[in-house]
Every structure is written in C-alpha cells, then in structure tokens.
Amino acid sequence: MVQSTPAHAGSDHAAPIMLPRTSESEALKRIRHTFSHVMAMAVQKLFPQAQVTIGPWIDYGFYYDFDNPEPFTAEDLKAIKKEMVKIIHQSLPVIPETVTRSEAQRRIEALGEPYKLEILADLKEPITLYHLGDQWWDLCAGPHVANTSDLNAKAFDLESVAGAYWRGDEKRAQLQRIYGTAWETPEQLQEHQRRQEERKRRDHRKLGKELGLFIFADVVGPGLPLWTPKGTVLRSTLESFLRDEQSKRGYLGVVTPHIARVDLFKTSGHWQNYRQDMFPLMADNEADRLAEEGFVMKPMNCPFHIQIYKSELRSYRELPLRLAEFGTVYRYEQSGELGGLTRVRGFTVDDSHLFVRPDQLDDEFLKVVDLILSVFRSLTLKNFKARLSFRDPESTKYIGSDAVWETSQGALRRAVQTLGMEYFEAPGEAAFYGPKLDFIFRDALDREWQLGTVQVDYNLPERFDLEYVAEDGSRQRPVMIHRAPFGSLERLIGILIEEFAGDFPLWLAPVQMRVLPVTADQLEFAQQVGDRCLAAGVRVEVDSSGDRLGKMVRNAEKARIPVMAVVGAKEVETTSLNIRTRRQGELGALPVAEVIDRLSLALANRDDF
C-alpha cells in the first residue's frame, strides 16, 4: 500500500513529507535503535540507580523500559534529552562484540543488572553486545549506525513516560517506559509533531466525552464502556445498517448467552489455547474450581452458534446456513493494555458463522468478502489492505492436521487472487483453529487497525462432530466460515470518531438536525418542525435554551450537528427554515416540507443534505 501524507499546513504547493515506519526504512531502523541505546546511556548517567531492561524500535520511534526508584518527570525528560545531545556530539563509535554466554553473564553480574540476566537466559549463542565507545554497552543484535555523530541531534525528541510491566506480566515489577521519536531530518520531526497534535485533536476518548457518546466509570471497571443515549444511537445505526445488508444476503439472526459451562470451551479448544485471555472460572466451590467445573464468560461466539447448528440434523439442501449475532464477548486484557474503545474488556462483535458444504466454500467465501467491501464503501473506509493470517508451521499452538491447514489456506489464497486484491501473507497470525483473511485499515492518523475478518475452519466442525445429510444419504462434515465485517463494534466506533474527527456523515450522526428558534416566540413552531422530522425518521433536536442565536449556532457547531435550521418570525410566516450545513454552509430559506424530503432522500442514500 502506498503511503502518502498531507503537506505542511499553509504550504499548499509543498511536496508531502514522507514519514515511513521503522520497518519500511533500514536507515531509520538503525537510527532509532541507536537512539534507544543513547537514551539508556543518558538515563544511567543521570540516574545511576536505574536498571535497563529492553529498548526496541517501534513504528515511529523507540522506547526503553527502566526500573528506577523514583518516577521520571517532565523535567527529567528534558535533562535526559540534553544529555543525549552531549553523547551524540561526543562522536562515540558504536562497536559490536561477540562473546560467550559465560562471559556475558560475568559482565552483567559485575554491573548488577538482574533484568539483563533474564534476557540473557533466553538468548541463543553467539551473544552480541553493542558498545557506545568505552562508556556503555548492552545486549543487542543490532542494527545500529556506526557512530553517534551519524545521529541528527535536531531530529529527535522524548515524548512521554508510561508504566509497563516487566515482560508484560502484571504480577512482575512495574517499570517506567520512556518513549522517543527519531528521524533523519528536522523537517520529518516537525511533521511528526504536527501529526501528533492532530492525533490529540481527533482522540476518540476526548471527542467521545465532548460529544457525549460514551463514558468509563471507575466503579464499573476499566475497559468496560458505558454508552450514553447519543452513543447508543450511533451503535444502533451501525447495527441496523449491517442487519439490513445481511438480511439481503440470507443471514439469520440469533441470540446467545454471555456465559457458558467451561466444558463448551474445552471442546472448542479455547480453554486450552486461549485461557490466559479469558476471565477466571466461576465455580460453586473450591473442589469444582480445582476440577475446572463451572462457568466462564464467553471470549467467542462460535461455540454457541455451533450448538444451534447441531440442535437438529441438517440436510445438504439447508446449506449454506448463515447465523449472525451482535454478540458481546469478554477478554481479560491487562489494565496497562487498555485504551479507550480500541482495547476493551467487553466488546460486541458483528459475528456470523456460516456452515457450508465443501463445494460451496469458495463461492460463499467470495460473497462474504463482497459484503465486507460493501460495508467499507458505505463507511467510506478506503485505505486498507488484505492480510492472509496463516499458521506458523513451527508453532505448536494450532489444532488440526497439516492437510486441513493447507486446504484452508489455499481457499483464502484463491479468494484474494480471484478478487485481484492487494494482499500479503503473515505466518503466525492465524487463529489457533484456522487461517484468516484480515482487513488492515490505515486511518486518518496513519495508524493501522484490523477491522473485518474472515476465517475458514475445518477444525471446529471436527471437534464438535458436526454433520449434514448429503444428497446420497451419507453423513458429511460441513466447513465453517467465521466472519465479522466490523470486527469489534467498539473499536470501529473509536476509529470512525477519529477518522471523521467526530464530524460524522449525516446518516451516522446521532443528531442529524438542530432547530434554532431566534426567540421564544418561535419555539412552538420549532417544536412542531421537530415533531414532523421525528415522524419522518430524522433525528432532530430543538434548542430551547433561550440563548442568543450566535451562541446556539456555536453550540451546534461544537456538537458537530450536520444540519442547522434557524427559525425566525419570517420563517414562521412562510413555513420555512433557514438552513445551514457543516458541509455546504448557508443554503438559505427552504420550505419545511422540502427540507424534510431532502433529509429523507439523503438518509436513504447515505448522502449529504
């Protein structure tokens, strides 16, 4: 996928400044990896008690995790940055060295660095060290620049400090992670910082609060969003849209519970392969807990849909059977990994499971992909690519035979090739029971998210002993297709908030029009207009605050209302509305009936007013 970026604000004719990810630039990989070492050296110079752990490059920068007795402050970051500039100007050579495990252990013990000893235990020989001159070193496989003078002291910054558990384990020590960014030129740094400001402006957590869409409450718990009336309208609109699209394609709605016996997930394999991401077992007593008997909150919907399929013997004539549900699932995410709506503990999946005959698989898979692409078009999500998430043949986490995996993966390849889609293969990203076609979306802030997904599954039908009666009367095994065009509804909404900066298209906006009476004399007429709009299916509010018109307009703009209808004495007399929209500005006076007709037509076509 080609990456392009906007020019600097105010530079209409300037060439766009490219900001490649680290993985897309060998030069930046070396620069950022070396900057992480320079930062660690600066930290240990200024804070001798600080112990280092890991310090990798990331998409647009680097970080290092430290165990330090005191929390790092904003002033500390300034001091660390200043020390880093000094190190750069010392022109220290970056020297690799290969040592034996025993020699590396001896040196680490001499430094008194217990975290490095843990890291060393996981490394295979030969062990490589990288030195900054003769002043500092760390375990590392590289790559790095040849000399600190190769780093641009005006093209980096330290951005923030965050908590991070050692090795991602919340039962281990909590460390301090210092994030930095580094570039080849100061201009790239400036563009990156401009985009960071844009990220803050679009942040769905901030906009969600401002627009009154959702909240989080400590007493409820982290990662568990509460949807307000406006946010619920947005969710319901998306759900209704997809339900309508699915109904046209022969999907049947189902509803399943939020919990089930743990035995269900033992049969599916989730308990054995996904247990670390599930909420703990709910058992009646200690004996049941030890025997692993009880209930769990569902992390997936598929085992429930399988039970519905299995509730009666199916004929080949009934297939494909397409069962669909907006099913809420629960994942025990670590608190440090939660982030607004994009990483939560309870979320709703637009889940569907299709039970098909083997000869129907390719055609049905193509129809599923067509549905997903149609959904993306309606949401104006265009910047995406396809990832074929395949099994890592070296891993033992996957269930099923090699032959089944090859058949499943072949079906995915054929589908994307038939459609002529741009795709890439990602070994190791498959679900434990089958390969996936994932749609990776790059948002307005140049971040990547997984949205829609389709999975081919021969394994769960085998584990649950699913059958259908074939045309010749024999019992045959169906194939399952798991699919979710939205993926997580919560994540999708978070992405849409940021993609549109809260300025939703008319059909998605929680409030589509606000009527603004100039004085109290026009309030009754405004409410009558509101009632007519509501009857026509338009989501409307009437501003009865009594504020001056200018303030009402500003409030409507701040709330990102797509259409504003001003009502003064003249509008009452002529049964009209003075219309202004966020997309087209002032449209002037229009008859009330025409406004309602135009709104209805725009909503039917998912278009602007």
XYZ file of C-alpha atoms in Angstrom:
609
model
C 0.000 0.000 0.000
C 1.427 3.357 -0.990
C 1.707 5.813 1.853
C 1.114 9.485 1.269
C 0.889 12.350 3.693
C -0.517 15.852 3.578
C 1.754 18.816 3.033
C 2.506 21.178 5.896
C -0.389 23.360 6.907
C -0.169 26.605 4.995
C 2.042 25.117 2.260
C -0.457 24.365 -0.481
C 2.209 23.536 -3.056
C 4.825 21.884 -0.828
C 5.696 18.285 -1.554
C 4.353 15.923 1.111
C 6.838 14.897 3.771
C 7.076 11.128 3.960
C 7.120 9.555 7.405
C 7.944 5.883 6.904
C 7.522 3.311 9.612
C 10.710 1.832 11.001
C 10.011 -1.448 9.213
C 9.913 0.447 5.913
C 13.351 2.083 6.255
C 16.664 0.403 7.061
C 18.191 3.814 7.783
C 15.509 4.646 10.369
C 15.819 1.192 11.894
C 19.498 1.863 12.616
C 18.858 5.439 13.743
C 16.055 4.559 16.150
C 17.768 1.513 17.579
C 20.888 3.557 18.265
C 18.855 6.389 19.794
C 17.332 3.918 22.250
C 20.846 2.980 23.406
C 21.904 6.622 23.630
C 18.824 7.308 25.764
C 19.560 4.379 28.077
C 23.155 5.537 28.484
C 21.962 9.084 29.296
C 19.445 7.781 31.842
C 22.046 5.691 33.641
C 24.494 8.611 33.681
C 21.906 10.882 35.285
C 20.184 8.209 37.396
C 22.853 5.648 38.400
C 20.299 3.500 40.266
C 18.214 2.982 37.118
C 18.354 -0.526 35.678
C 17.720 -1.134 31.980
C 15.560 -3.881 30.511
C 14.583 -3.779 26.821
C 14.804 -0.950 24.292
C 13.429 -1.741 20.809
C 12.464 0.423 17.897
C 8.726 0.857 17.249
C 6.755 2.174 14.272
C 7.709 5.842 14.613
C 10.385 5.838 17.258
C 11.776 3.806 20.124
C 11.411 3.174 23.818
C 13.359 1.780 26.745
C 11.985 0.284 29.951
C 13.699 1.250 33.208
C 13.446 0.159 36.804
C 14.111 3.388 38.669
C 13.312 4.131 42.343
C 11.622 7.456 41.540
C 9.176 8.277 38.739
C 10.598 10.211 35.809
C 9.176 13.735 35.484
C 8.829 16.128 32.544
C 11.910 17.943 33.832
C 13.803 14.642 33.908
C 12.967 14.079 30.230
C 14.438 17.483 29.381
C 17.606 16.633 31.264
C 17.845 13.204 29.592
C 17.411 14.774 26.160
C 20.119 17.320 26.897
C 22.473 14.515 27.986
C 21.655 12.584 24.808
C 22.717 15.568 22.687
C 26.045 15.603 24.538
C 26.556 11.897 23.809
C 25.778 12.430 20.117
C 28.329 15.233 19.918
C 30.993 13.042 21.541
C 31.098 11.068 18.268
C 31.273 7.724 20.061
C 31.833 4.694 17.830
C 29.097 2.051 18.034
C 31.056 -1.174 18.353
C 29.623 -4.706 18.131
C 31.238 -7.500 20.137
C 30.570 -11.248 20.175
C 31.067 -13.044 23.495
C 30.284 -16.403 25.064
C 27.281 -16.814 27.326
C 29.507 -17.227 30.364
C 31.441 -14.053 29.539
C 28.219 -12.089 29.045
C 26.926 -13.416 32.366
C 30.159 -12.429 34.137
C 29.943 -8.863 32.834
C 26.254 -8.493 33.636
C 26.763 -9.736 37.195
C 29.598 -7.239 37.584
C 27.151 -4.469 36.630
C 24.458 -5.767 38.993
C 21.763 -5.865 36.269
C 19.283 -8.696 37.094
C 16.964 -7.908 34.183
C 19.816 -8.405 31.724
C 20.463 -11.823 33.243
C 16.849 -12.809 32.491
C 17.194 -11.563 28.937
C 20.471 -13.433 28.519
C 18.831 -16.697 29.598
C 16.539 -16.525 26.550
C 19.260 -15.724 24.006
C 20.937 -18.246 21.744
C 24.657 -18.114 21.123
C 26.526 -16.284 19.786
C 25.795 -13.448 22.226
C 26.300 -9.963 20.785
C 26.913 -6.749 22.682
C 26.922 -3.214 21.349
C 29.189 -0.591 22.941
C 28.908 3.191 22.801
C 32.622 3.927 22.799
C 34.043 2.507 26.007
C 31.375 4.141 28.180
C 28.256 1.946 27.941
C 27.041 -1.359 26.476
C 24.001 -3.603 26.302
C 22.929 -6.970 24.974
C 21.710 -6.381 21.447
C 21.512 -7.927 17.989
C 21.520 -4.557 16.194
C 21.403 -2.950 13.716
C 22.942 0.416 14.621
C 24.658 3.378 12.987
C 28.466 3.342 13.001
C 28.946 6.408 15.197
C 26.739 8.593 17.395
C 27.699 11.522 15.156
C 25.573 9.826 12.456
C 22.512 10.768 14.511
C 20.850 14.151 13.917
C 20.629 15.917 17.279
C 17.871 18.175 15.886
C 15.722 15.312 14.600
C 14.658 13.536 17.804
C 12.556 14.136 20.873
C 11.473 12.366 24.045
C 7.696 12.217 24.086
C 6.284 10.587 27.211
C 6.666 8.208 30.146
C 4.281 5.307 30.738
C 4.051 2.323 33.043
C 4.914 -1.121 31.697
C 5.052 -4.470 33.462
C 8.243 -6.464 33.076
C 7.648 -8.943 30.274
C 4.019 -7.810 30.090
C 3.177 -9.696 33.278
C 1.114 -7.666 35.732
C 2.453 -9.872 38.546
C 6.016 -8.738 37.808
C 7.712 -5.409 38.508
C 6.154 -2.275 37.083
C 8.738 -0.381 35.054
C 8.883 3.078 33.515
C 8.838 3.231 29.734
C 10.287 6.331 28.105
C 9.065 6.832 24.546
C 11.062 8.764 21.985
C 10.887 9.548 18.288
C 13.783 9.983 15.868
C 14.084 10.903 12.199
C 16.626 11.583 9.505
C 15.794 15.308 9.235
C 14.374 18.061 11.473
C 11.611 18.550 8.890
C 10.423 14.985 9.405
C 10.410 15.536 13.163
C 8.311 18.685 12.739
C 5.823 16.888 10.519
C 5.611 14.015 13.010
C 4.942 16.503 15.828
C 2.275 18.229 13.738
C 0.570 14.893 13.253
C 0.825 14.177 16.969
C -1.113 17.371 17.627
C -3.690 16.261 15.074
C -3.942 12.933 16.903
C -4.735 14.807 20.119
C -7.416 16.818 18.320
C -9.022 13.667 16.932
C -8.540 11.463 20.000
C -11.763 9.447 20.302
C -11.546 9.456 24.095
C -11.586 13.260 24.124
C -14.192 13.620 21.372
C -16.336 10.836 22.810
C -16.620 12.802 26.036
C -17.198 16.141 24.295
C -19.895 14.693 22.035
C -21.500 12.725 24.876
C -21.141 9.288 23.249
C -19.704 7.072 25.996
C -18.098 7.149 29.416
C -15.934 4.953 31.611
C -16.623 4.709 35.337
C -14.095 3.503 37.915
C -16.833 1.842 39.928
C -17.755 -0.250 36.865
C -14.168 -1.100 35.956
C -11.527 -0.326 33.334
C -12.134 -1.403 29.762
C -15.928 -1.522 30.207
C -17.526 1.409 28.321
C -20.963 2.757 29.184
C -22.899 4.042 26.174
C -24.942 7.224 26.549
C -28.166 7.810 24.565
C -26.269 9.523 21.730
C -23.622 6.813 21.632
C -26.323 4.159 21.655
C -27.959 5.802 18.641
C -24.623 5.599 16.812
C -24.209 1.916 17.731
C -27.805 1.109 16.789
C -27.449 2.861 13.435
C -24.392 0.781 12.576
C -26.084 -2.424 13.738
C -29.272 -1.693 11.750
C -27.223 -0.929 8.650
C -25.367 -4.249 8.838
C -28.508 -6.229 9.754
C -30.210 -4.887 6.635
C -27.215 -5.777 4.462
C -27.066 -9.268 5.973
C -30.803 -9.878 5.561
C -30.480 -9.202 1.844
C -27.856 -11.948 1.726
C -29.764 -14.620 3.605
C -28.344 -14.311 7.121
C -30.468 -15.432 10.066
C -30.255 -13.637 13.400
C -29.624 -15.494 16.654
C -29.020 -14.508 20.290
C -26.782 -16.419 22.685
C -25.856 -16.111 26.414
C -22.886 -14.234 27.836
C -21.655 -17.210 29.889
C -21.466 -20.978 29.431
C -20.093 -24.086 31.038
C -16.347 -24.321 30.730
C -16.812 -27.709 29.026
C -18.079 -25.918 25.902
C -14.762 -24.120 25.578
C -12.787 -27.243 26.386
C -14.380 -28.901 23.350
C -13.693 -25.859 21.144
C -10.115 -25.645 22.417
C -10.415 -22.087 23.727
C -9.878 -23.191 27.329
C -6.641 -24.944 26.421
C -5.352 -22.407 23.879
C -6.905 -19.073 24.877
C -7.319 -19.369 28.639
C -4.881 -16.565 29.500
C -7.201 -14.105 27.712
C -10.403 -15.344 29.382
C -11.944 -14.170 32.632
C -11.429 -16.612 35.516
C -13.640 -19.631 36.047
C -16.796 -19.125 38.138
C -17.159 -22.242 40.323
C -19.592 -23.084 43.122
C -16.835 -24.254 45.446
C -13.109 -24.903 45.690
C -13.461 -28.539 44.638
C -15.224 -27.511 41.417
C -12.605 -24.861 40.764
C -9.789 -27.379 41.116
C -11.690 -29.817 38.872
C -12.252 -26.966 36.365
C -16.015 -27.293 36.581
C -18.149 -24.176 36.370
C -18.979 -21.278 34.099
C -16.883 -18.769 32.159
C -17.683 -15.548 30.339
C -17.527 -16.152 26.631
C -14.476 -14.914 24.714
C -16.007 -16.029 21.388
C -19.473 -16.632 19.956
C -18.650 -19.532 17.636
C -19.222 -22.444 20.089
C -22.762 -21.139 20.742
C -23.626 -20.909 17.054
C -22.287 -24.421 16.621
C -24.779 -25.640 19.221
C -27.621 -24.018 17.277
C -26.464 -25.767 14.104
C -26.152 -29.048 15.971
C -29.603 -28.815 17.563
C -31.091 -30.691 14.600
C -29.806 -32.866 11.767
C -29.241 -30.682 8.713
C -29.775 -31.584 5.078
C -27.431 -30.569 2.265
C -30.388 -28.549 0.953
C -30.257 -26.278 4.037
C -26.661 -25.268 3.427
C -25.209 -22.746 3.485
C -26.707 -21.857 6.873
C -25.702 -18.332 7.870
C -26.173 -17.479 11.570
C -25.498 -13.891 12.670
C -25.362 -12.136 16.029
C -24.175 -8.896 17.554
C -22.642 -10.865 20.395
C -20.835 -9.266 23.322
C -17.687 -11.134 24.351
C -15.211 -10.669 27.182
C -11.424 -10.727 27.193
C -9.311 -10.338 30.318
C -6.975 -7.705 28.883
C -4.247 -6.403 31.174
C -5.093 -2.974 32.544
C -1.941 -1.440 31.067
C -3.001 -2.514 27.565
C -6.457 -0.927 27.654
C -7.015 2.146 25.508
C -10.353 3.916 25.134
C -12.636 1.951 22.807
C -9.852 0.373 20.780
C -8.788 -2.080 23.504
C -11.521 -3.027 25.979
C -12.551 -5.973 28.127
C -16.150 -6.244 26.981
C -16.988 -5.640 23.330
C -19.574 -6.526 20.727
C -18.648 -8.472 17.603
C -20.808 -8.443 14.475
C -20.294 -12.154 14.404
C -21.552 -14.657 11.881
C -20.815 -18.314 11.308
C -21.617 -19.927 8.012
C -21.964 -23.689 7.735
C -21.291 -24.729 4.153
C -20.704 -27.813 2.066
C -17.079 -28.135 0.888
C -18.172 -27.499 -2.721
C -19.800 -24.226 -1.617
C -16.756 -22.877 0.238
C -15.088 -20.788 -2.486
C -18.286 -19.137 -3.702
C -19.530 -18.400 -0.190
C -16.169 -17.006 0.841
C -16.259 -14.582 -2.109
C -19.756 -13.463 -1.116
C -18.559 -12.770 2.429
C -15.673 -10.658 1.138
C -18.101 -8.794 -1.145
C -20.250 -7.975 1.904
C -17.244 -6.678 3.825
C -16.103 -4.497 0.923
C -19.642 -3.149 0.570
C -19.661 -2.226 4.264
C -16.323 -0.445 3.918
C -17.605 1.542 0.933
C -20.661 2.685 2.879
C -18.429 3.818 5.741
C -16.021 5.488 3.247
C -13.137 3.395 4.582
C -10.822 3.146 1.581
C -7.261 2.878 2.834
C -6.890 -0.817 3.625
C -5.045 -3.936 2.551
C -5.645 -7.657 2.965
C -3.567 -9.829 5.270
C -3.614 -13.586 4.912
C -3.042 -14.689 8.504
C -1.587 -18.178 8.221
C -0.262 -20.816 10.579
C 3.355 -20.813 11.674
C 4.356 -24.415 10.888
C 6.992 -24.285 13.640
C 4.449 -23.449 16.357
C 2.548 -25.995 18.428
C -0.359 -23.715 19.333
C -2.514 -24.709 16.343
C -5.022 -27.573 16.239
C -5.776 -29.776 13.239
C -3.789 -31.667 10.631
C -1.334 -30.240 8.099
C -3.659 -31.290 5.286
C -6.591 -29.363 6.760
C -4.451 -26.242 7.160
C -3.173 -26.436 3.592
C -6.739 -26.790 2.300
C -7.962 -23.844 4.386
C -5.068 -21.575 3.459
C -5.477 -22.481 -0.209
C -9.112 -21.336 -0.100
C -8.048 -17.921 1.203
C -5.358 -17.506 -1.437
C -7.767 -18.379 -4.237
C -10.306 -15.860 -2.962
C -7.986 -12.843 -2.868
C -6.423 -13.801 -6.193
C -9.858 -14.158 -7.803
C -10.790 -10.712 -6.496
C -7.477 -9.195 -7.577
C -6.915 -7.799 -4.090
C -3.592 -6.489 -2.849
C -2.535 -8.816 -0.044
C 0.384 -10.084 1.984
C 0.889 -13.301 3.931
C 1.572 -13.257 7.682
C 2.661 -16.641 9.092
C 1.848 -16.992 12.779
C -1.164 -14.632 12.761
C -3.835 -17.331 12.262
C -6.393 -18.218 14.920
C -5.497 -21.474 16.650
C -8.270 -23.280 14.731
C -7.933 -21.787 11.237
C -6.388 -19.197 8.882
C -7.884 -15.716 8.456
C -8.283 -13.032 5.853
C -7.899 -9.815 7.855
C -8.563 -6.324 6.559
C -5.910 -3.933 7.861
C -7.128 -0.345 7.742
C -4.827 2.667 7.863
C -6.669 5.563 9.475
C -6.512 9.330 9.092
C -3.741 9.394 11.708
C -1.655 6.880 9.713
C -2.140 4.054 12.201
C -3.086 0.522 11.256
C -6.075 -1.349 12.704
C -7.596 -4.712 11.991
C -11.270 -4.355 11.156
C -13.101 -7.006 9.136
C -12.002 -10.620 9.261
C -12.969 -13.897 7.550
C -11.786 -17.326 8.714
C -12.020 -20.760 7.151
C -12.381 -23.520 9.719
C -12.319 -27.282 9.230
C -11.278 -27.960 12.820
C -14.241 -26.892 14.969
C -16.713 -28.912 12.863
C -14.443 -31.883 13.565
C -14.132 -31.191 17.295
C -17.905 -30.777 17.686
C -18.699 -33.677 15.331
C -20.909 -31.590 13.024
C -22.705 -33.350 10.189
C -25.228 -32.906 7.416
C -27.055 -35.440 5.280
C -25.575 -35.382 1.789
C -27.545 -35.918 -1.422
C -26.581 -39.614 -1.443
C -27.817 -40.066 2.138
C -24.350 -40.231 3.694
C -23.282 -38.135 6.670
C -20.757 -35.462 5.722
C -18.816 -32.790 7.595
C -19.596 -29.109 6.882
C -16.956 -26.376 6.722
C -17.326 -23.251 8.865
C -16.670 -19.671 7.809
C -16.273 -17.208 10.686
C -16.736 -13.589 9.634
C -17.094 -10.122 11.157
C -17.172 -7.092 8.797
C -16.904 -4.592 11.669
C -14.821 -6.747 13.977
C -15.254 -5.107 17.370
C -18.072 -2.551 17.254
C -16.306 -0.570 19.976
C -13.050 -0.429 18.059
C -14.857 0.506 14.848
C -16.619 3.419 16.546
C -13.353 4.620 18.074
C -11.750 4.541 14.630
C -14.724 6.286 12.991
C -14.700 9.059 15.611
C -11.050 9.753 14.808
C -11.414 9.229 11.059
C -14.218 11.821 10.866
C -12.864 13.911 13.795
C -16.330 13.495 15.319
C -17.898 15.084 12.224
C -19.987 12.087 11.183
C -21.741 11.837 7.839
C -25.430 12.682 8.031
C -26.729 9.096 8.222
C -24.424 8.196 11.138
C -24.741 11.421 13.162
C -26.548 10.824 16.493
C -28.330 14.154 15.975
C -28.869 14.986 12.309
C -30.528 18.394 12.592
C -30.972 21.003 15.297
C -33.723 23.581 15.089
C -32.717 27.017 16.440
C -35.599 29.392 17.301
C -34.399 33.006 17.329
C -36.752 33.975 20.181
C -39.235 32.262 22.467
C -41.988 33.383 20.071
C -40.765 30.832 17.505
C -40.304 27.934 19.964
C -43.740 26.379 19.397
C -43.244 26.374 15.600
C -39.729 24.923 16.062
C -41.141 22.081 18.160
C -43.772 21.379 15.522
C -40.979 21.136 12.926
C -39.115 18.800 15.247
C -42.148 16.535 15.588
C -42.567 16.370 11.795
C -38.879 15.489 11.363
C -39.040 12.767 14.008
C -42.110 11.295 12.304
C -40.134 11.188 9.053
C -37.271 9.319 10.708
C -34.916 12.279 11.087
C -33.013 12.530 14.379
C -33.651 16.104 15.458
C -33.236 18.334 18.493
C -34.881 21.661 19.242
C -32.696 24.170 21.089
C -34.978 25.545 23.812
C -32.162 27.152 25.804
C -33.237 30.727 25.084
C -29.626 31.659 24.233
C -28.761 34.232 21.591
C -28.707 32.857 18.056
C -24.929 33.201 17.756
C -24.367 31.056 20.821
C -26.877 28.432 19.631
C -25.041 28.228 16.303
C -21.673 27.898 18.041
C -23.036 25.152 20.293
C -24.416 23.261 17.298
C -21.064 23.599 15.521
C -19.215 22.366 18.595
C -21.599 19.395 18.794
C -20.890 18.774 15.080
C -24.565 18.790 14.085
C -24.692 18.270 10.288
C -27.746 20.496 9.628
C -28.935 23.602 11.481
C -32.367 25.103 10.862
C -32.818 28.702 12.035
C -36.408 29.803 12.739
C -37.255 33.500 12.961
C -40.511 35.426 12.540
C -40.207 35.343 8.729
C -39.696 31.557 8.689
C -42.811 31.052 10.826
C -44.810 33.278 8.486
C -43.620 31.408 5.355
C -43.495 27.901 6.925
C -39.829 27.659 6.027
C -36.455 27.027 7.628
C -33.222 28.933 7.133
C -30.741 26.123 6.542
C -27.026 25.985 7.105
C -24.954 22.794 6.943
C -21.473 21.901 8.114
C -20.530 20.621 4.660
C -22.025 23.312 2.390
C -22.544 26.347 4.600
C -25.553 28.668 4.145
C -28.337 27.305 1.902
C -30.923 29.981 2.686
C -34.644 29.617 3.340
C -36.353 26.403 2.228
C -39.933 25.208 2.788
C -40.236 22.828 5.742
C -41.671 20.075 3.547
C -38.731 20.383 1.131
C -36.212 20.203 3.976
C -37.813 17.011 5.312
C -37.963 15.478 1.825
C -34.319 16.294 1.135
C -33.251 14.952 4.512
C -35.198 11.731 3.946
C -33.667 11.248 0.490
C -30.149 11.938 1.765
C -30.582 9.436 4.604
C -31.967 6.781 2.267
C -28.915 7.184 0.011
C -26.447 7.702 2.886
C -25.579 11.047 1.313
C -25.145 14.651 2.466
C -28.113 17.020 2.686
